[in-house]
PDB file of C-alpha atoms in Angstrom:
ATOM      1  CA  MET C   1      -1.998   5.355 -16.699  1.00  0.00           C
ATOM      2  CA  ASN C   2      -0.208   5.187 -13.357  1.00  0.00           C
ATOM      3  CA  HIS C   3      -0.501   6.592  -9.843  1.00  0.00           C
ATOM      4  CA  GLU C   4       1.362   9.815 -10.628  1.00  0.00           C
ATOM      5  CA  LYS C   5      -0.681  10.552 -13.750  1.00  0.00           C
ATOM      6  CA  SER C   6      -3.872   9.793 -11.813  1.00  0.00           C
ATOM      7  CA  GLU C   7      -2.927  12.334  -9.174  1.00  0.00           C
ATOM      8  CA  ILE C   8      -2.169  14.930 -11.857  1.00  0.00           C
ATOM      9  CA  ILE C   9      -5.567  14.384 -13.473  1.00  0.00           C
ATOM     10  CA  ALA C  10      -7.285  14.652 -10.084  1.00  0.00           C
ATOM     11  CA  LEU C  11      -5.442  17.917  -9.331  1.00  0.00           C
ATOM     12  CA  GLN C  12      -6.498  19.254 -12.738  1.00  0.00           C
ATOM     13  CA  ALA C  13     -10.070  18.253 -11.909  1.00  0.00           C
ATOM     14  CA  LEU C  14      -9.869  19.996  -8.552  1.00  0.00           C
ATOM     15  CA  THR C  15      -8.633  23.165 -10.253  1.00  0.00           C
ATOM     16  CA  PHE C  16     -11.464  22.929 -12.785  1.00  0.00           C
ATOM     17  CA  ILE C  17     -14.041  22.487 -10.021  1.00  0.00           C
ATOM     18  CA  ALA C  18     -12.574  25.280  -7.887  1.00  0.00           C
ATOM     19  CA  GLU C  19     -12.888  27.715 -10.798  1.00  0.00           C
ATOM     20  CA  GLN C  20     -16.674  27.249 -10.718  1.00  0.00           C
ATOM     21  CA  GLU C  21     -18.080  28.538  -7.439  1.00  0.00           C
ATOM     22  CA  LYS C  22     -21.393  26.680  -7.676  1.00  0.00           C
ATOM     23  CA  THR C  23     -19.710  23.364  -8.550  1.00  0.00           C
ATOM     24  CA  MET C  24     -17.135  23.814  -5.802  1.00  0.00           C
ATOM     25  CA  SER C  25     -19.868  24.486  -3.230  1.00  0.00           C
ATOM     26  CA  TRP C  26     -21.716  21.426  -4.474  1.00  0.00           C
ATOM     27  CA  MET C  27     -18.632  19.208  -4.122  1.00  0.00           C
ATOM     28  CA  LEU C  28     -17.879  20.541  -0.633  1.00  0.00           C
ATOM     29  CA  ALA C  29     -21.467  19.898   0.441  1.00  0.00           C
ATOM     30  CA  GLU C  30     -21.490  16.363  -0.954  1.00  0.00           C
ATOM     31  CA  THR C  31     -18.118  15.360   0.456  1.00  0.00           C
ATOM     32  CA  GLY C  32     -18.420  17.161   3.774  1.00  0.00           C
ATOM     33  CA  ILE C  33     -14.910  18.548   3.463  1.00  0.00           C
ATOM     34  CA  ASP C  34     -14.281  22.202   4.243  1.00  0.00           C
ATOM     35  CA  THR C  35     -12.171  24.578   2.177  1.00  0.00           C
ATOM     36  CA  GLY C  36      -9.398  24.757   4.790  1.00  0.00           C
ATOM     37  CA  THR C  37      -8.958  21.005   4.899  1.00  0.00           C
ATOM     38  CA  LEU C  38      -9.148  20.817   1.130  1.00  0.00           C
ATOM     39  CA  ALA C  39      -6.488  23.506   0.723  1.00  0.00           C
ATOM     40  CA  SER C  40      -4.113  21.874   3.198  1.00  0.00           C
ATOM     41  CA  SER C  41      -4.700  18.320   1.965  1.00  0.00           C
ATOM     42  CA  ALA C  42      -5.193  18.747  -1.767  1.00  0.00           C
ATOM     43  CA  GLU C  43      -2.377  16.343  -2.607  1.00  0.00           C
ATOM     44  CA  ASN C  44      -3.675  13.619  -0.292  1.00  0.00           C
ATOM     45  CA  PRO C  45      -4.539  10.584  -2.464  1.00  0.00           C
ATOM     46  CA  GLU C  46      -7.805  10.049  -0.582  1.00  0.00           C
ATOM     47  CA  ILE C  47      -8.884  13.646  -1.238  1.00  0.00           C
ATOM     48  CA  LEU C  48      -7.927  13.277  -4.900  1.00  0.00           C
ATOM     49  CA  ALA C  49      -9.927  10.056  -5.080  1.00  0.00           C
ATOM     50  CA  GLY C  50     -12.910  11.977  -3.719  1.00  0.00           C
ATOM     51  CA  VAL C  51     -12.512  14.603  -6.429  1.00  0.00           C
ATOM     52  CA  LEU C  52     -12.589  11.928  -9.139  1.00  0.00           C
ATOM     53  CA  ASP C  53     -15.537  10.224  -7.403  1.00  0.00           C
ATOM     54  CA  PHE C  54     -17.419  13.525  -7.536  1.00  0.00           C
ATOM     55  CA  LEU C  55     -16.718  13.843 -11.265  1.00  0.00           C
ATOM     56  CA  LEU C  56     -17.744  10.272 -11.948  1.00  0.00           C
ATOM     57  CA  MET C  57     -21.055  10.795 -10.161  1.00  0.00           C
ATOM     58  CA  HIS C  58     -21.883  13.943 -12.164  1.00  0.00           C
ATOM     59  CA  GLU C  59     -21.699  13.217 -15.852  1.00  0.00           C
ATOM     60  CA  ASP C  60     -22.290  16.801 -16.974  1.00  0.00           C
ATOM     61  CA  ILE C  61     -19.340  18.073 -14.918  1.00  0.00           C
ATOM     62  CA  LEU C  62     -17.227  15.107 -16.050  1.00  0.00           C
ATOM     63  CA  ILE C  63     -17.931  15.838 -19.719  1.00  0.00           C
ATOM     64  CA  ASP C  64     -17.165  19.557 -19.283  1.00  0.00           C
ATOM     65  CA  PHE C  65     -13.901  18.777 -17.476  1.00  0.00           C
ATOM     66  CA  CYS C  66     -12.804  16.246 -20.076  1.00  0.00           C
ATOM     67  CA  ALA C  67     -13.618  18.649 -22.897  1.00  0.00           C
ATOM     68  CA  SER C  68     -11.625  21.430 -21.269  1.00  0.00           C
ATOM     69  CA  GLU C  69      -8.604  19.154 -20.709  1.00  0.00           C
ATOM     70  CA  LYS C  70      -9.018  17.209 -23.961  1.00  0.00           C
ATOM     71  CA  LEU C  71      -9.325  13.934 -22.062  1.00  0.00           C
ATOM     72  CA  ASP C  72     -11.376  10.851 -22.813  1.00  0.00           C
ATOM     73  CA  PRO C  73     -13.941  10.396 -20.012  1.00  0.00           C
ATOM     74  CA  THR C  74     -12.992   6.728 -19.751  1.00  0.00           C
ATOM     75  CA  GLY C  75      -9.519   7.934 -18.735  1.00  0.00           C
ATOM     76  CA  ILE C  76     -11.026   9.284 -15.537  1.00  0.00           C
ATOM     77  CA  ILE C  77     -12.290   5.809 -14.680  1.00  0.00           C
ATOM     78  CA  ARG C  78      -8.821   4.390 -15.335  1.00  0.00           C
ATOM     79  CA  ALA C  79      -7.228   7.162 -13.256  1.00  0.00           C
ATOM     80  CA  ARG C  80      -9.572   6.393 -10.372  1.00  0.00           C
ATOM     81  CA  GLN C  81      -8.250   2.827 -10.229  1.00  0.00           C
ATOM     82  CA  PHE C  82      -4.852   4.095  -9.047  1.00  0.00           C
ATOM     83  CA  LEU C  83      -6.196   6.047  -6.067  1.00  0.00           C
ATOM     84  CA  PRO C  84      -7.497   4.637  -2.768  1.00  0.00           C
ATOM     85  CA  GLY C  85     -11.145   3.934  -2.114  1.00  0.00           C
ATOM     86  CA  ALA C  86     -14.158   2.354  -3.730  1.00  0.00           C
ATOM     87  CA  PRO C  87     -13.724   0.008  -6.666  1.00  0.00           C
ATOM     88  CA  VAL C  88     -14.459   1.358 -10.121  1.00  0.00           C
ATOM     89  CA  GLU C  89     -17.352  -1.064 -10.528  1.00  0.00           C
ATOM     90  CA  ASP C  90     -19.363   1.277  -8.296  1.00  0.00           C
ATOM     91  CA  TYR C  91     -19.566   3.787 -11.165  1.00  0.00           C
TER      92      TYR C  91
END
């Protein structure tokens, strides 16, 4: 795992979330970000960290995402370590 791979996983997660209107609305409400800012800043490492934080706080969405991408859920925790923000121990 490295920074680039972490960003790729977070972008995949954002795509997965965006494809589900209810989940996307939920993430926007929790994070306080609006769709315009998200669209223009989607590659910002802090935004991507927020996407992974959202997944890590919602196990059911995390499991669905990992199943769809054939990823081990623990890989999301490792990916989160390479992006700015809260330490992994908070999960």
